[in-house]
XYZ file of C-alpha atoms in Angstrom:
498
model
C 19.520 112.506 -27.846
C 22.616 110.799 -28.487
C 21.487 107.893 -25.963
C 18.225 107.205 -27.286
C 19.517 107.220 -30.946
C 22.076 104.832 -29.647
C 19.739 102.635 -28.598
C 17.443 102.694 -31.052
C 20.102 101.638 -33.937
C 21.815 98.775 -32.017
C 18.129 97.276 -31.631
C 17.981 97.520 -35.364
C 21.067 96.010 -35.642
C 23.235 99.376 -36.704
C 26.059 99.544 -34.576
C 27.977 103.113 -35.406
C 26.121 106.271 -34.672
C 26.493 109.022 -36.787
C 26.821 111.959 -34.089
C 28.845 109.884 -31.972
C 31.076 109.000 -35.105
C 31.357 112.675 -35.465
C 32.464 113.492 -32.137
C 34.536 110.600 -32.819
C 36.308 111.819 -35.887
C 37.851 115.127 -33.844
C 39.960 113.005 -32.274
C 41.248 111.230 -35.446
C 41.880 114.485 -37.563
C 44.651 116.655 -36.876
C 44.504 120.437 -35.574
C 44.398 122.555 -38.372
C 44.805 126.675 -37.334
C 45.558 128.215 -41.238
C 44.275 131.315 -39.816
C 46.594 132.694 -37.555
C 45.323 132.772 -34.419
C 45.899 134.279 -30.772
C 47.368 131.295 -28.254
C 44.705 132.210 -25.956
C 42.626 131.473 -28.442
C 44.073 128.224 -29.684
C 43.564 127.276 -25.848
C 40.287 127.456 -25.799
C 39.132 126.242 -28.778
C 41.404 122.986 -27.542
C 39.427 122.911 -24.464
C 36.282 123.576 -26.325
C 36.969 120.392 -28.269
C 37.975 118.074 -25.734
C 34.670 119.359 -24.010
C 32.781 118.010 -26.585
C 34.525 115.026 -26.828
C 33.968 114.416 -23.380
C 30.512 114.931 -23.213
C 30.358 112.665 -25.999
C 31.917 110.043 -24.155
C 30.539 110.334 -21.225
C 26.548 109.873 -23.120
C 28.545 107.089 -24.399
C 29.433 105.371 -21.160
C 26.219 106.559 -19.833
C 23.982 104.778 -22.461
C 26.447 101.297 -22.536
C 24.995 100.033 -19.227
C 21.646 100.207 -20.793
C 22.175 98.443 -23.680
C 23.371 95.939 -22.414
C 20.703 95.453 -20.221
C 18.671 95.649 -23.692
C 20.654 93.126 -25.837
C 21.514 90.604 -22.886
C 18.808 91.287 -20.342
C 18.594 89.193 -17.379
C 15.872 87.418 -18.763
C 18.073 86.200 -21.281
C 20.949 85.137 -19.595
C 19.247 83.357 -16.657
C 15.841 82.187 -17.579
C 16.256 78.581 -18.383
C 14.998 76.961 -21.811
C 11.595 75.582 -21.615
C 9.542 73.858 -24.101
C 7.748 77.467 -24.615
C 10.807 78.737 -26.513
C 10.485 76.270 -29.141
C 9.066 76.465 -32.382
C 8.775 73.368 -34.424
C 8.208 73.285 -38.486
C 7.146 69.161 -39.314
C 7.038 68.313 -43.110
C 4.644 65.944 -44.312
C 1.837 66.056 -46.963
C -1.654 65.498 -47.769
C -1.077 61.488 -48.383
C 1.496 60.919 -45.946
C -0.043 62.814 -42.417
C -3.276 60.504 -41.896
C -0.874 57.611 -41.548
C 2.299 59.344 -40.159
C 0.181 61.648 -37.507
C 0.137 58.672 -34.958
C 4.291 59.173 -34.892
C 3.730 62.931 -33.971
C 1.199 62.090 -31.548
C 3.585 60.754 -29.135
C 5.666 63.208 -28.472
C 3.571 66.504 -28.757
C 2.202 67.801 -25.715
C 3.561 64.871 -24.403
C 3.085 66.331 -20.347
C 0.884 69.988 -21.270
C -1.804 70.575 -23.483
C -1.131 74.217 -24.598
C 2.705 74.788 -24.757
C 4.000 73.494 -27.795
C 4.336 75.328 -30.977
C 4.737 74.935 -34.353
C 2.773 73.685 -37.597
C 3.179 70.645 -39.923
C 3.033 71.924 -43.317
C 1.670 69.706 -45.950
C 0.883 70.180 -49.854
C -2.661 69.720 -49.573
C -5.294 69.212 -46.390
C -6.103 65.809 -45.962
C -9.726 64.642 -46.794
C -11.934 64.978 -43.361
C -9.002 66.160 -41.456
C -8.930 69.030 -39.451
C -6.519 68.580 -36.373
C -6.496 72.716 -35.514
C -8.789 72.282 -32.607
C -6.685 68.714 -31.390
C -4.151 69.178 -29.175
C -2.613 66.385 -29.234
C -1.223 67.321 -32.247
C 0.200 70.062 -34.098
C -1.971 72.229 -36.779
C -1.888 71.656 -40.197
C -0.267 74.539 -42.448
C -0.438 74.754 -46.103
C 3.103 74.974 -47.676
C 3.111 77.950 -50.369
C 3.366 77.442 -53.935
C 7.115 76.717 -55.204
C 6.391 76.068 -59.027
C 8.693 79.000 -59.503
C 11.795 77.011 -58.109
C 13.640 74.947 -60.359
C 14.687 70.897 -59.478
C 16.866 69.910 -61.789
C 18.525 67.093 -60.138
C 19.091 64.195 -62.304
C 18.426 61.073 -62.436
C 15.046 61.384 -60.380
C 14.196 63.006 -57.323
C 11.124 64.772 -56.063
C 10.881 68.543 -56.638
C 8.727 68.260 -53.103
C 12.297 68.544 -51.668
C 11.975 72.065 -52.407
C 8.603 72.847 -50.643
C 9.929 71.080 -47.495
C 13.318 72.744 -47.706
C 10.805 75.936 -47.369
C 9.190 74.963 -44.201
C 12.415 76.993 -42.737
C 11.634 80.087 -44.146
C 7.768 79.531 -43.231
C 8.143 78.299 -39.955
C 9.731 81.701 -39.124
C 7.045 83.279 -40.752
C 4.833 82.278 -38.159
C 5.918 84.961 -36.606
C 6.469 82.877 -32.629
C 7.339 85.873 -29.701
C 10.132 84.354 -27.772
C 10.737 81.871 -29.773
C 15.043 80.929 -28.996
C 15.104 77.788 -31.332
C 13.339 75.784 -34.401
C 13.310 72.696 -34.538
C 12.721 70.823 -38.532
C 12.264 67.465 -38.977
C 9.827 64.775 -41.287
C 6.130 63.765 -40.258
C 8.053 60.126 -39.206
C 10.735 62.155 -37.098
C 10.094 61.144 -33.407
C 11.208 63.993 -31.053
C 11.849 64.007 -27.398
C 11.314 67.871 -26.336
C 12.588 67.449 -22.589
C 15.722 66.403 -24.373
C 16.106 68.667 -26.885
C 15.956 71.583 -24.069
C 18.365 70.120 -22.115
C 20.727 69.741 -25.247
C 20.665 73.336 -26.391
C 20.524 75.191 -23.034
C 23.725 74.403 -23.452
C 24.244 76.772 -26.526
C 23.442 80.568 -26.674
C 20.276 81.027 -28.815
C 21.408 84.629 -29.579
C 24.476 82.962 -31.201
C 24.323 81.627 -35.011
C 24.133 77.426 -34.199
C 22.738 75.002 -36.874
C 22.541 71.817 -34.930
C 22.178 68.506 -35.931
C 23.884 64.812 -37.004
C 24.786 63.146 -40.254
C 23.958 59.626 -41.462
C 24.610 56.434 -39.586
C 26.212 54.894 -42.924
C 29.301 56.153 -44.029
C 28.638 56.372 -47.766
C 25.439 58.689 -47.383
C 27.530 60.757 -45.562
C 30.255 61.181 -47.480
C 28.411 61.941 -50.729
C 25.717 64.871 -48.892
C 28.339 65.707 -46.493
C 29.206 65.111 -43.302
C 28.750 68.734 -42.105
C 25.303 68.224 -43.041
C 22.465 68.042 -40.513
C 20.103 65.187 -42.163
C 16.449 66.577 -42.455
C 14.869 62.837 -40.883
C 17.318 63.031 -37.550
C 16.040 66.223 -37.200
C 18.266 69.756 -36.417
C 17.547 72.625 -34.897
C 18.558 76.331 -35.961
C 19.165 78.938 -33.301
C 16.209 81.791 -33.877
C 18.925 84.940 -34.366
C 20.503 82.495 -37.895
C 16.581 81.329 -38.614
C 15.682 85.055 -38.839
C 18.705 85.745 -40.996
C 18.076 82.599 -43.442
C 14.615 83.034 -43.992
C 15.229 86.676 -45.200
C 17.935 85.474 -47.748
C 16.940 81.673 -48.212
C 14.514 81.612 -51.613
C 17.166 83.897 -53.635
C 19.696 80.780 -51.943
C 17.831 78.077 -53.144
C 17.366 79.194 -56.676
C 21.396 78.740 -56.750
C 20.773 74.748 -55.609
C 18.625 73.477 -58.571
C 20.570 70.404 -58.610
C 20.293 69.395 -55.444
C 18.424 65.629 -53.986
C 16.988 66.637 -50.914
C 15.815 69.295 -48.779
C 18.456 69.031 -45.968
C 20.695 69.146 -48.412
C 19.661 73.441 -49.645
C 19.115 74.146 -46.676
C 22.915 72.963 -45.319
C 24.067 75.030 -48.597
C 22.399 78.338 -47.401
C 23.463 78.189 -43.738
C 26.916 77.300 -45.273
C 26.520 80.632 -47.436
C 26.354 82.350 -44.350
C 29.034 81.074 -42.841
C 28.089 78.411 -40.278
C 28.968 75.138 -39.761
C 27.275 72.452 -38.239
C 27.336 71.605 -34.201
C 27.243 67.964 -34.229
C 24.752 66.240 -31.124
C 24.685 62.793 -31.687
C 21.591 62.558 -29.675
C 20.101 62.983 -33.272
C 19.289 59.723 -35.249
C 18.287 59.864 -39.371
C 18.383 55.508 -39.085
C 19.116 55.024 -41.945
C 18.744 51.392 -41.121
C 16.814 48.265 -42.004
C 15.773 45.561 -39.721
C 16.444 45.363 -35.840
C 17.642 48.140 -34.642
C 18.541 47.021 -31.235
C 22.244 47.185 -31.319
C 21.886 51.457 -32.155
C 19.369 51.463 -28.997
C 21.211 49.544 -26.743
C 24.629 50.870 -26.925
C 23.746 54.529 -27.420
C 26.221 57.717 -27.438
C 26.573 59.039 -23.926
C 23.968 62.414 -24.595
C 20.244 62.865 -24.199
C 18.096 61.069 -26.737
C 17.116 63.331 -29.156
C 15.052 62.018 -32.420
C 14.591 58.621 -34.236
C 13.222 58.107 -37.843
C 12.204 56.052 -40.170
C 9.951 53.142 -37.759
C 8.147 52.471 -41.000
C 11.224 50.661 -42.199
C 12.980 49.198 -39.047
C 11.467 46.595 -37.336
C 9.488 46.990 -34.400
C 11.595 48.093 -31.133
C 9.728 45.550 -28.780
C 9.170 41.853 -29.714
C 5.655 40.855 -30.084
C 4.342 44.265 -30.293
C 3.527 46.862 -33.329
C 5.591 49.362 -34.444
C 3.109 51.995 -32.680
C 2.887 50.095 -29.800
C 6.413 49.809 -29.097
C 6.920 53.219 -29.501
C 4.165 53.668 -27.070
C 5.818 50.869 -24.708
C 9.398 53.300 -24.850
C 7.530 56.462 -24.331
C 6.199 55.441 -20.995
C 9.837 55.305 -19.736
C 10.217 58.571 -21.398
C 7.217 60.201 -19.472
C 8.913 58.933 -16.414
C 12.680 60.197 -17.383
C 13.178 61.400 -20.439
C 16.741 62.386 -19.614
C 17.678 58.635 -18.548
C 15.914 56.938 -22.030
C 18.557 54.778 -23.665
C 21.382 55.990 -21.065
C 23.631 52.887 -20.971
C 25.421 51.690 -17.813
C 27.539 48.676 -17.382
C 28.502 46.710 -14.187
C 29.830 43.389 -13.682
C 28.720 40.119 -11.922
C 31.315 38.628 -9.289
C 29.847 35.515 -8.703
C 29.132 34.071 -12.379
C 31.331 36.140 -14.023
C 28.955 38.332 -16.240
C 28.423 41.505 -17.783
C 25.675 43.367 -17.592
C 24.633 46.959 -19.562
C 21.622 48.480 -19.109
C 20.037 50.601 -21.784
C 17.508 52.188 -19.082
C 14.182 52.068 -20.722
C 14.725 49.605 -23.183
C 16.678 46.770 -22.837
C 18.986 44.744 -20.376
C 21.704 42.549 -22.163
C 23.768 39.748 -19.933
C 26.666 38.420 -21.534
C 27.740 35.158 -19.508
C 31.338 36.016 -19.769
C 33.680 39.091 -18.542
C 33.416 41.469 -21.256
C 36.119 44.771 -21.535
C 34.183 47.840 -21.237
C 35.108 49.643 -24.687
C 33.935 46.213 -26.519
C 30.533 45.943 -24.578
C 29.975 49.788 -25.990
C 30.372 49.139 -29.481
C 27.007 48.580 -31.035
C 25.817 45.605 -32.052
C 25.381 44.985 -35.952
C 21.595 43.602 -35.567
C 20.665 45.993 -38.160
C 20.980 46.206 -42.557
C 22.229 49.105 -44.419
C 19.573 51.479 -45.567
C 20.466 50.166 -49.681
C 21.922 47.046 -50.034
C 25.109 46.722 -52.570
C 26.519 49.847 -51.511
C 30.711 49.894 -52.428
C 31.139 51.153 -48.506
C 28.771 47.621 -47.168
C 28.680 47.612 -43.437
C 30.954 50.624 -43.024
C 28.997 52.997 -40.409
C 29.680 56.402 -38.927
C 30.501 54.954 -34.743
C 32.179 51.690 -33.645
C 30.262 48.541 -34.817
C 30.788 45.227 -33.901
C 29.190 42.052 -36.076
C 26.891 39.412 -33.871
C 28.664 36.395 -32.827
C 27.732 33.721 -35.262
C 27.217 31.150 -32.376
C 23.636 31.881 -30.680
C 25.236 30.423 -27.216
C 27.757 33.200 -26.694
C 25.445 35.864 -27.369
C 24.166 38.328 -24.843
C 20.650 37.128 -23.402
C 17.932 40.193 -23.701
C 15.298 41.504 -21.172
C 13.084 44.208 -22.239
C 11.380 46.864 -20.430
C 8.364 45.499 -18.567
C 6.847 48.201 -16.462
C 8.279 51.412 -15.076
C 6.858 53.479 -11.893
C 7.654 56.169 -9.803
C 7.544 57.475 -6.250
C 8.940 59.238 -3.549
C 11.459 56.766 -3.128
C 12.641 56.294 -6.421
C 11.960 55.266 -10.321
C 11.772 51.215 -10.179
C 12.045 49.392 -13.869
C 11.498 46.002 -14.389
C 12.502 43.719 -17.930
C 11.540 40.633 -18.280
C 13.678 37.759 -20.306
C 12.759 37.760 -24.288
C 13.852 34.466 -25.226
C 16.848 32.580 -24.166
C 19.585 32.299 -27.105
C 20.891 29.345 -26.012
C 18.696 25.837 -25.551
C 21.919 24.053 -23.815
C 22.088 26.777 -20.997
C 22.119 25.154 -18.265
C 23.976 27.752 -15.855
C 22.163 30.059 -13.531
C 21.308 32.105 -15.747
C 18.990 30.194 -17.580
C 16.634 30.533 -14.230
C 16.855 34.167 -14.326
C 13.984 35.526 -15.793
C 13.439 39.561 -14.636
C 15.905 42.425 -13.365
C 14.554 44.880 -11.573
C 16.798 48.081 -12.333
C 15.749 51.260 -9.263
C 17.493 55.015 -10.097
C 16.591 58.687 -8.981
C 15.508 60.573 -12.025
C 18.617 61.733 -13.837
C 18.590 65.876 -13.817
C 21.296 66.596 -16.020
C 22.993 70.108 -14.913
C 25.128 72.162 -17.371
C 28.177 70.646 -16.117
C 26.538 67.203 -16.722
C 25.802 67.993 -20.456
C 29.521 69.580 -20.894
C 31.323 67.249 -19.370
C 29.161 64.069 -19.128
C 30.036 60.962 -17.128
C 28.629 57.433 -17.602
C 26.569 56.248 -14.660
C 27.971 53.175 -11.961
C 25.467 50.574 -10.646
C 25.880 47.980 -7.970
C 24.209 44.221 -7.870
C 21.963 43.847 -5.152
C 22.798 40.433 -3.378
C 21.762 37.368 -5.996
C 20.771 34.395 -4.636
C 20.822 32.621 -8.551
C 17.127 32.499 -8.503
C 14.545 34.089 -11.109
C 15.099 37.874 -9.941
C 18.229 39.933 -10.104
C 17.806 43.462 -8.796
C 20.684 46.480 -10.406
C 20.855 50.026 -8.589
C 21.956 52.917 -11.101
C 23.910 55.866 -9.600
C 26.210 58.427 -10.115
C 30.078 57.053 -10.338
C 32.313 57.900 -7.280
C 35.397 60.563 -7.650
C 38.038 58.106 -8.683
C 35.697 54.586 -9.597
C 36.302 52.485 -11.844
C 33.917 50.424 -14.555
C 36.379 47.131 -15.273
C 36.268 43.437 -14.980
C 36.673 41.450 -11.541
């Protein structure tokens, strides 16, 4: 009896129960005897107590075993985090999917048909659209009314901020089994799934974690908070808070009237209940104009996780469309996901140069000896999201500005083509354009590097404590091909200048 009550209110999140509190309490109260009593009488009521008391304990110790088995089952603690645990809510509307659905389509189901989940919730259904029985793309959920809410915020604004801010609470309401995260982002949020698992196997999904990144520019940070996961990068919330905050989020939101944006009520509720923000940087809002190809090419030592806004950055690839690039980068991704954007650096005896690989992307060759911490910085190819902000060209990682002369600036090859076997992943880029007309060194002849690797598997020590990659220079004979091998850094190497 006691065991099975036990059980049942810990799994409905009751943690006392009231017989074993009672058997509980004779320990706490004193002996009272205001009857006079015989001491053989005393004796055995004392034994007769502590009788109890032990039985008690022992159901106790009995029962603890078993739950928990129930709470942290072995499924739990040792079945990895798949793409099947996910649960993604995308907000778009009516006007905006038909245009933005292309975006989504790259990522979803990106290697299986059936196993992703989630709904992109939109105002109204498009005209002639119907993408339920598509599976290339997520279905199409109508976002419940919210005329009831207040938006007060002033001057401007779009009370829509509100109905996306809801996709939370809805998302949950779809009522996923197994579901261990949700993942919330905009209908122009590009996602990379094999990432995001490997990212948050590293948290426990049982455990209250609202993850996400802030702003690239400083001043958009600073005035919605830098504890605040930015809807466009994309966040996820574990499912144990998402269950909590969807019960308690509408009476929330009626308390953030004022409020821009949608990221920004629901960052209030989850800070209402406590919890602050885990930061991945993996996450990118871009809020960025222009050429982005300094953020790509130098980026944070983590998994790619989420870019936004390709409708206003410039196309990723030269000579290509903004969907086609994005098409161009996910065929590395379908390759390695894990090893997209991962940047490595090793230098060039012979002609003195420094080369860092953005694997997937890009290949930059600076023609002089570079210090490692400088070639990491990124690159200031890029404009601020608004221009005449007070904080101008002040961003939220290490920047550094172009070099004004075209001559001393790193010379770019882009991804080519990228193929697998048993041997290994080989990538090729081939020379963009050469900065420089006077060039007349070697490297003016070079015109592809072939880059080989073994698919990165990052382990949970990897993601913990990660290391940046080593690669050696295949011999170079100064002609038109240049081949790099990427691999794991010995015990005690060293990345510097020779």
């Amino acid at each position: 009896m006691v065991e099975s009550k036990l059980r049942a209110e810990i799994e409905n999140g009751i943690i006392r129960d009231p017989e074993i509190q009672t058997d509980h309490s004779l320990i706490m109260q004193p002996f009272h005897n205001p009857i006079k009593t015989n001491p053989l009488m005393i004796g055995v009521l004392v034994s007769s107590s502590f009788c109890a008391i032990s039985l008690s304990l022992s159901l106790l110790l009995l029962a603890t075993p078993k739950i928990v088995d129930k709470v942290s089952s072995p499924q739990d603690v040792y079945d990895p985090t798949t793409v099947d645990h996910l649960v993604f809510g995308i907000a778009s509307s009516g006007n905006s999917w038909p245009n933005r659905k292309e975006y989504t389509k790259l990522w979803w189901n990106l290697k299986s048909n059936k196993r992703m989940r989630g709904c992109v919730f939109v105002d109204s259904l498009p005209d002639k659209e119907n993408s339920n029985n598509d599976y290339s793309l997520p279905p199409l959920c109508v976002s419940e009314d919210t005329s009831q809410f207040l938006y007060t915020y002033k001057p401007g604004g779009l009370r829509s901020a509100i109905r996306v801010a809801r996709v939370v609470k809805e998302t949950v309401a779809l009522n996923h089994s197994g579901v261990r995260w949700y993942l919330f982002g905009d209908d122009d949020t590009i996602f990379f799934p094999e990432n995001l698992v490997k990212i948050l196997s590293k948290y426990d999904h049982r455990l209250w974690y609202y993850v996400g990144s802030h702003s690239e520019i400083y001043e958009a940070s600073q005035v919605f908070g830098f504890g605040m996961a930015f809807g466009g990068g994309g966040f996820a919330i574990s499912s144990s808070l998402a269950q909590v905050l969807a019960k308690v989020f509408d009476s929330c939101i009626e308390r953030y009237a004022h409020l821009y944006g949608s990221d920004a009520r629901v960052y209030s509720c989850i800070t209402e209940l406590g919890v602050g923000l885990t930061h991945e940087p993996g996450f990118h809002q871009v809020d960025l104009r222009g050429n982005i190809y300094g953020l790509l090419a130098a980026h944070p030592l983590t998994p790619l996780l989420s870019l936004h806004h390709p409708d206003h950055t410039d196309p990723i690839f030269p000579n290509m469309t903004t969907t086609k690039s994005l098409q161009h980068l996910f065929e590395a991704v379908s390759v390695d996901s894990q090893r997209i954007l991962q940047q490595t650096v090793c230098y060039e005896k012979q002609f003195s140069w420094t080369i860092s690989v953005a694997w997937g992307y890009a290949v930059q060759v600076f023609q002089n000896n570079v210090l490692l911490p400088d070639v990491l910085r990124v690159q200031q190819t890029f404009e601020q999201w608004k221009q005449g902000n007070a904080l101008q060209g002040i961003y939220t990682f290490n920047t550094k500005e172009l070099h004004p002369d075209p001559c001393k600036r790193p010379t770019i090859f882009y991804l080519d083509k990228v193929s697998s076997d048993k041997d290994g992943i080989i990538s090729s880029y081939r020379k963009s354009f050469q900065n420089c007309s006077l060039d007349k060194t070697s490297l003016k002849k070079l015109e592809v590097i072939k880059v080989v690797t073994n698919k990165l598997d990052l382990d949970s020590k990897q993601l913990q404590t990660p290391r940046r990659h080593c690669c050696d220079l295949l011999p170079y004979n100064a002609g038109d091909l240049m081949e790099i091998a990427i691999r794991e850094c010995k015990y005690e190497e060293l990345v510097y200048m020779h």
